[in-house]
């Protein structure tokens, strides 16, 4: 059975898409980021909790502060990408649940009254949303460079607060010269899928 999604779209989102390591200086606009969010916000999360929070790093001062917390090999990429996003999990996401689940407002207190439970749920579901975000960047015709090589505590202290857990930094823009490393192998279907 073939996929319904057009093959060109499949290539754009998956087959030809790669993690970019260099970028042109073409800006990424607020309108592009809004369009990306307006698409990916529909990706599912448990109880519609939507815990992903996005911090856009635009100013040169903020960029310099962020670069100091990146692993050495990631610093040049983060320093030169047109836009950088810090993706984090909001551990107080439950405060929004009455708006996000108006048909079941009791969910907020019934399931998420304790912080450790919220942290686990926020991390898992924000990671799902981070993946949607990366695909959304690709859908906008841009390249994403997601990275976890960073000082997470440093990024949290510098840009977030104790209620937010950083998940990754994503460099965003048009791919520059020699943007791609060779594609690494992937596991085959029968290595991943088991039928019971």
PDB file of C-alpha atoms in Angstrom:
ATOM      1  CA  UNK A   1       0.000   0.000   0.000  1.00  0.00           C
ATOM      2  CA  UNK A   2       1.340   3.388  -0.894  1.00  0.00           C
ATOM      3  CA  UNK A   3       1.211   6.488   1.255  1.00  0.00           C
ATOM      4  CA  UNK A   4      -1.416   9.137   0.581  1.00  0.00           C
ATOM      5  CA  UNK A   5       1.055  11.994   1.042  1.00  0.00           C
ATOM      6  CA  UNK A   6       2.547  13.193  -2.246  1.00  0.00           C
ATOM      7  CA  UNK A   7       6.051  11.734  -2.874  1.00  0.00           C
ATOM      8  CA  UNK A   8       7.545  15.240  -3.134  1.00  0.00           C
ATOM      9  CA  UNK A   9       6.151  16.057   0.310  1.00  0.00           C
ATOM     10  CA  UNK A  10       7.482  12.751   1.646  1.00  0.00           C
ATOM     11  CA  UNK A  11      10.935  13.720   0.354  1.00  0.00           C
ATOM     12  CA  UNK A  12      10.690  17.253   1.781  1.00  0.00           C
ATOM     13  CA  UNK A  13       9.688  16.062   5.230  1.00  0.00           C
ATOM     14  CA  UNK A  14      11.682  12.828   5.519  1.00  0.00           C
ATOM     15  CA  UNK A  15      13.685  11.223   2.716  1.00  0.00           C
ATOM     16  CA  UNK A  16      15.669  14.260   1.544  1.00  0.00           C
ATOM     17  CA  UNK A  17      15.527  16.221   4.802  1.00  0.00           C
ATOM     18  CA  UNK A  18      18.720  16.309   6.819  1.00  0.00           C
ATOM     19  CA  UNK A  19      20.105  18.002   9.900  1.00  0.00           C
ATOM     20  CA  UNK A  20      21.688  21.212   8.663  1.00  0.00           C
ATOM     21  CA  UNK A  21      25.151  22.167   9.901  1.00  0.00           C
ATOM     22  CA  UNK A  22      25.557  25.450   8.009  1.00  0.00           C
ATOM     23  CA  UNK A  23      23.049  28.122   7.056  1.00  0.00           C
ATOM     24  CA  UNK A  24      22.761  31.101   4.746  1.00  0.00           C
ATOM     25  CA  UNK A  25      22.155  34.512   6.297  1.00  0.00           C
ATOM     26  CA  UNK A  26      18.590  34.717   4.937  1.00  0.00           C
ATOM     27  CA  UNK A  27      16.382  35.664   7.906  1.00  0.00           C
ATOM     28  CA  UNK A  28      13.663  33.453   9.340  1.00  0.00           C
ATOM     29  CA  UNK A  29      10.661  35.691   9.929  1.00  0.00           C
ATOM     30  CA  UNK A  30       8.158  35.739  12.757  1.00  0.00           C
ATOM     31  CA  UNK A  31       5.505  34.962  10.126  1.00  0.00           C
ATOM     32  CA  UNK A  32       7.326  31.757   9.173  1.00  0.00           C
ATOM     33  CA  UNK A  33       7.576  30.692  12.814  1.00  0.00           C
ATOM     34  CA  UNK A  34       3.879  31.475  13.320  1.00  0.00           C
ATOM     35  CA  UNK A  35       2.985  29.355  10.276  1.00  0.00           C
ATOM     36  CA  UNK A  36       5.112  26.481  11.589  1.00  0.00           C
ATOM     37  CA  UNK A  37       3.430  26.626  14.982  1.00  0.00           C
ATOM     38  CA  UNK A  38      -0.046  26.956  13.471  1.00  0.00           C
ATOM     39  CA  UNK A  39       0.577  23.667  11.651  1.00  0.00           C
ATOM     40  CA  UNK A  40       2.301  21.603  14.334  1.00  0.00           C
ATOM     41  CA  UNK A  41       0.040  22.586  17.232  1.00  0.00           C
ATOM     42  CA  UNK A  42      -2.382  19.953  15.960  1.00  0.00           C
ATOM     43  CA  UNK A  43       0.006  17.071  16.674  1.00  0.00           C
ATOM     44  CA  UNK A  44      -1.390  14.842  19.443  1.00  0.00           C
ATOM     45  CA  UNK A  45      -0.303  14.892  23.071  1.00  0.00           C
ATOM     46  CA  UNK A  46      -1.775  12.995  26.025  1.00  0.00           C
ATOM     47  CA  UNK A  47      -4.816  14.832  27.408  1.00  0.00           C
ATOM     48  CA  UNK A  48      -4.005  17.558  24.859  1.00  0.00           C
ATOM     49  CA  UNK A  49      -1.532  18.830  27.434  1.00  0.00           C
ATOM     50  CA  UNK A  50       0.681  20.655  24.876  1.00  0.00           C
ATOM     51  CA  UNK A  51       3.644  21.275  27.229  1.00  0.00           C
ATOM     52  CA  UNK A  52       6.176  22.418  24.602  1.00  0.00           C
ATOM     53  CA  UNK A  53       7.435  25.971  25.017  1.00  0.00           C
ATOM     54  CA  UNK A  54       9.585  27.695  22.410  1.00  0.00           C
ATOM     55  CA  UNK A  55      12.083  30.437  23.214  1.00  0.00           C
ATOM     56  CA  UNK A  56      13.309  32.213  20.078  1.00  0.00           C
ATOM     57  CA  UNK A  57      16.852  33.534  20.350  1.00  0.00           C
ATOM     58  CA  UNK A  58      17.153  36.533  18.023  1.00  0.00           C
ATOM     59  CA  UNK A  59      19.245  39.265  19.633  1.00  0.00           C
ATOM     60  CA  UNK A  60      23.055  39.153  19.313  1.00  0.00           C
ATOM     61  CA  UNK A  61      23.363  39.416  23.103  1.00  0.00           C
ATOM     62  CA  UNK A  62      21.088  36.436  23.727  1.00  0.00           C
ATOM     63  CA  UNK A  63      22.844  34.467  20.998  1.00  0.00           C
ATOM     64  CA  UNK A  64      26.211  35.081  22.642  1.00  0.00           C
ATOM     65  CA  UNK A  65      24.846  33.936  25.997  1.00  0.00           C
ATOM     66  CA  UNK A  66      23.434  30.765  24.433  1.00  0.00           C
ATOM     67  CA  UNK A  67      26.578  29.894  22.483  1.00  0.00           C
ATOM     68  CA  UNK A  68      28.529  29.759  25.764  1.00  0.00           C
ATOM     69  CA  UNK A  69      26.309  26.871  26.885  1.00  0.00           C
ATOM     70  CA  UNK A  70      26.642  24.837  23.686  1.00  0.00           C
ATOM     71  CA  UNK A  71      29.109  21.978  23.250  1.00  0.00           C
ATOM     72  CA  UNK A  72      32.265  23.124  21.481  1.00  0.00           C
ATOM     73  CA  UNK A  73      31.380  21.506  18.144  1.00  0.00           C
ATOM     74  CA  UNK A  74      27.899  23.056  18.156  1.00  0.00           C
ATOM     75  CA  UNK A  75      28.957  26.629  18.891  1.00  0.00           C
ATOM     76  CA  UNK A  76      29.686  27.751  15.299  1.00  0.00           C
ATOM     77  CA  UNK A  77      26.323  26.418  14.092  1.00  0.00           C
ATOM     78  CA  UNK A  78      24.382  28.175  16.820  1.00  0.00           C
ATOM     79  CA  UNK A  79      26.393  31.369  16.367  1.00  0.00           C
ATOM     80  CA  UNK A  80      25.590  31.605  12.647  1.00  0.00           C
ATOM     81  CA  UNK A  81      22.069  30.169  12.201  1.00  0.00           C
ATOM     82  CA  UNK A  82      19.524  32.848  11.250  1.00  0.00           C
ATOM     83  CA  UNK A  83      17.233  31.740  14.078  1.00  0.00           C
ATOM     84  CA  UNK A  84      17.729  29.529  17.113  1.00  0.00           C
ATOM     85  CA  UNK A  85      14.918  28.023  19.176  1.00  0.00           C
ATOM     86  CA  UNK A  86      15.249  26.614  22.672  1.00  0.00           C
ATOM     87  CA  UNK A  87      12.596  23.928  23.061  1.00  0.00           C
ATOM     88  CA  UNK A  88      11.543  23.213  26.618  1.00  0.00           C
ATOM     89  CA  UNK A  89       8.905  21.341  28.598  1.00  0.00           C
ATOM     90  CA  UNK A  90       6.601  23.398  30.802  1.00  0.00           C
ATOM     91  CA  UNK A  91       6.269  21.444  34.052  1.00  0.00           C
ATOM     92  CA  UNK A  92       3.285  23.595  35.018  1.00  0.00           C
ATOM     93  CA  UNK A  93       1.389  22.766  31.805  1.00  0.00           C
ATOM     94  CA  UNK A  94      -1.545  21.556  33.890  1.00  0.00           C
ATOM     95  CA  UNK A  95      -2.559  25.160  34.549  1.00  0.00           C
ATOM     96  CA  UNK A  96      -3.626  25.355  30.877  1.00  0.00           C
ATOM     97  CA  UNK A  97      -5.641  22.126  30.928  1.00  0.00           C
ATOM     98  CA  UNK A  98      -8.995  23.787  31.749  1.00  0.00           C
ATOM     99  CA  UNK A  99      -8.594  25.713  28.468  1.00  0.00           C
ATOM    100  CA  UNK A 100      -7.231  22.729  26.525  1.00  0.00           C
ATOM    101  CA  UNK A 101      -9.733  20.170  27.918  1.00  0.00           C
ATOM    102  CA  UNK A 102     -12.880  22.208  28.623  1.00  0.00           C
ATOM    103  CA  UNK A 103     -14.992  19.046  28.529  1.00  0.00           C
ATOM    104  CA  UNK A 104     -12.955  17.550  31.405  1.00  0.00           C
ATOM    105  CA  UNK A 105     -11.574  20.321  33.626  1.00  0.00           C
ATOM    106  CA  UNK A 106     -11.096  17.873  36.512  1.00  0.00           C
ATOM    107  CA  UNK A 107      -8.136  16.305  34.643  1.00  0.00           C
ATOM    108  CA  UNK A 108      -5.858  19.064  35.955  1.00  0.00           C
ATOM    109  CA  UNK A 109      -6.169  17.970  39.574  1.00  0.00           C
ATOM    110  CA  UNK A 110      -7.131  14.322  39.084  1.00  0.00           C
ATOM    111  CA  UNK A 111      -3.981  13.395  37.158  1.00  0.00           C
ATOM    112  CA  UNK A 112      -1.433  16.199  37.495  1.00  0.00           C
ATOM    113  CA  UNK A 113      -1.557  17.542  41.039  1.00  0.00           C
ATOM    114  CA  UNK A 114       1.931  16.183  41.864  1.00  0.00           C
ATOM    115  CA  UNK A 115       5.054  17.705  40.347  1.00  0.00           C
ATOM    116  CA  UNK A 116       6.965  14.449  39.571  1.00  0.00           C
ATOM    117  CA  UNK A 117       3.997  13.172  37.548  1.00  0.00           C
ATOM    118  CA  UNK A 118       3.820  16.465  35.645  1.00  0.00           C
ATOM    119  CA  UNK A 119       7.551  16.444  34.913  1.00  0.00           C
ATOM    120  CA  UNK A 120       7.402  12.971  33.389  1.00  0.00           C
ATOM    121  CA  UNK A 121       4.343  13.805  31.312  1.00  0.00           C
ATOM    122  CA  UNK A 122       5.759  17.154  30.238  1.00  0.00           C
ATOM    123  CA  UNK A 123       9.071  15.684  29.098  1.00  0.00           C
ATOM    124  CA  UNK A 124       7.479  12.896  27.054  1.00  0.00           C
ATOM    125  CA  UNK A 125       4.806  15.029  25.416  1.00  0.00           C
ATOM    126  CA  UNK A 126       7.034  18.044  24.775  1.00  0.00           C
ATOM    127  CA  UNK A 127       9.520  15.677  23.087  1.00  0.00           C
ATOM    128  CA  UNK A 128       6.687  14.549  20.798  1.00  0.00           C
ATOM    129  CA  UNK A 129       5.930  18.182  20.038  1.00  0.00           C
ATOM    130  CA  UNK A 130       9.614  18.892  19.406  1.00  0.00           C
ATOM    131  CA  UNK A 131       9.560  16.234  16.688  1.00  0.00           C
ATOM    132  CA  UNK A 132       6.454  17.832  15.184  1.00  0.00           C
ATOM    133  CA  UNK A 133       8.241  21.192  15.306  1.00  0.00           C
ATOM    134  CA  UNK A 134      11.218  19.845  13.356  1.00  0.00           C
ATOM    135  CA  UNK A 135       8.896  18.402  10.692  1.00  0.00           C
ATOM    136  CA  UNK A 136       7.059  21.739  10.624  1.00  0.00           C
ATOM    137  CA  UNK A 137      10.326  23.594   9.992  1.00  0.00           C
ATOM    138  CA  UNK A 138      10.909  21.264   7.054  1.00  0.00           C
ATOM    139  CA  UNK A 139       7.338  21.844   5.811  1.00  0.00           C
ATOM    140  CA  UNK A 140       8.154  25.566   5.709  1.00  0.00           C
ATOM    141  CA  UNK A 141      11.012  24.808   3.301  1.00  0.00           C
ATOM    142  CA  UNK A 142      13.622  25.486   5.968  1.00  0.00           C
ATOM    143  CA  UNK A 143      16.292  23.269   7.467  1.00  0.00           C
ATOM    144  CA  UNK A 144      16.487  22.360  11.141  1.00  0.00           C
ATOM    145  CA  UNK A 145      19.577  21.530  13.134  1.00  0.00           C
ATOM    146  CA  UNK A 146      18.364  19.996  16.407  1.00  0.00           C
ATOM    147  CA  UNK A 147      21.055  19.547  19.056  1.00  0.00           C
ATOM    148  CA  UNK A 148      21.284  18.151  22.566  1.00  0.00           C
ATOM    149  CA  UNK A 149      24.989  18.833  22.961  1.00  0.00           C
ATOM    150  CA  UNK A 150      24.620  21.625  25.501  1.00  0.00           C
ATOM    151  CA  UNK A 151      24.767  22.474  29.177  1.00  0.00           C
ATOM    152  CA  UNK A 152      21.114  21.920  30.076  1.00  0.00           C
ATOM    153  CA  UNK A 153      21.378  23.439  33.557  1.00  0.00           C
ATOM    154  CA  UNK A 154      23.174  26.468  32.141  1.00  0.00           C
ATOM    155  CA  UNK A 155      20.530  27.007  29.461  1.00  0.00           C
ATOM    156  CA  UNK A 156      17.739  26.645  32.009  1.00  0.00           C
ATOM    157  CA  UNK A 157      19.329  29.177  34.367  1.00  0.00           C
ATOM    158  CA  UNK A 158      20.172  31.604  31.547  1.00  0.00           C
ATOM    159  CA  UNK A 159      16.896  31.544  29.601  1.00  0.00           C
ATOM    160  CA  UNK A 160      14.169  29.668  31.483  1.00  0.00           C
ATOM    161  CA  UNK A 161      13.084  29.079  35.078  1.00  0.00           C
ATOM    162  CA  UNK A 162      12.672  26.146  37.445  1.00  0.00           C
ATOM    163  CA  UNK A 163       9.289  25.309  35.910  1.00  0.00           C
ATOM    164  CA  UNK A 164      10.789  24.666  32.453  1.00  0.00           C
ATOM    165  CA  UNK A 165      13.090  21.827  31.420  1.00  0.00           C
ATOM    166  CA  UNK A 166      15.181  22.414  28.285  1.00  0.00           C
ATOM    167  CA  UNK A 167      14.981  19.568  25.764  1.00  0.00           C
ATOM    168  CA  UNK A 168      17.084  20.755  22.836  1.00  0.00           C
ATOM    169  CA  UNK A 169      18.279  23.699  20.794  1.00  0.00           C
ATOM    170  CA  UNK A 170      17.206  23.879  17.148  1.00  0.00           C
ATOM    171  CA  UNK A 171      19.080  25.980  14.613  1.00  0.00           C
ATOM    172  CA  UNK A 172      16.747  27.088  11.807  1.00  0.00           C
ATOM    173  CA  UNK A 173      17.321  28.572   8.357  1.00  0.00           C
ATOM    174  CA  UNK A 174      18.111  27.924   4.723  1.00  0.00           C
ATOM    175  CA  UNK A 175      20.936  25.397   4.336  1.00  0.00           C
ATOM    176  CA  UNK A 176      24.320  26.920   3.562  1.00  0.00           C
ATOM    177  CA  UNK A 177      27.389  25.520   1.812  1.00  0.00           C
ATOM    178  CA  UNK A 178      28.320  21.967   2.775  1.00  0.00           C
ATOM    179  CA  UNK A 179      25.332  21.857   5.113  1.00  0.00           C
ATOM    180  CA  UNK A 180      24.955  18.085   5.100  1.00  0.00           C
ATOM    181  CA  UNK A 181      27.019  15.314   6.589  1.00  0.00           C
ATOM    182  CA  UNK A 182      26.678  11.976   4.767  1.00  0.00           C
ATOM    183  CA  UNK A 183      23.424  10.290   5.712  1.00  0.00           C
ATOM    184  CA  UNK A 184      23.873   7.658   8.396  1.00  0.00           C
ATOM    185  CA  UNK A 185      22.248   4.231   7.982  1.00  0.00           C
ATOM    186  CA  UNK A 186      18.767   3.513   9.301  1.00  0.00           C
ATOM    187  CA  UNK A 187      17.377   0.303  10.775  1.00  0.00           C
ATOM    188  CA  UNK A 188      15.292  -1.856   8.464  1.00  0.00           C
ATOM    189  CA  UNK A 189      11.615  -2.634   9.037  1.00  0.00           C
ATOM    190  CA  UNK A 190      12.203  -6.124  10.409  1.00  0.00           C
ATOM    191  CA  UNK A 191      14.769  -4.787  12.892  1.00  0.00           C
ATOM    192  CA  UNK A 192      12.188  -2.481  14.425  1.00  0.00           C
ATOM    193  CA  UNK A 193       8.758  -4.005  13.977  1.00  0.00           C
ATOM    194  CA  UNK A 194       7.630  -7.161  15.769  1.00  0.00           C
ATOM    195  CA  UNK A 195       4.198  -8.699  15.364  1.00  0.00           C
ATOM    196  CA  UNK A 196       2.804 -10.679  18.282  1.00  0.00           C
TER     197      UNK A 196
END
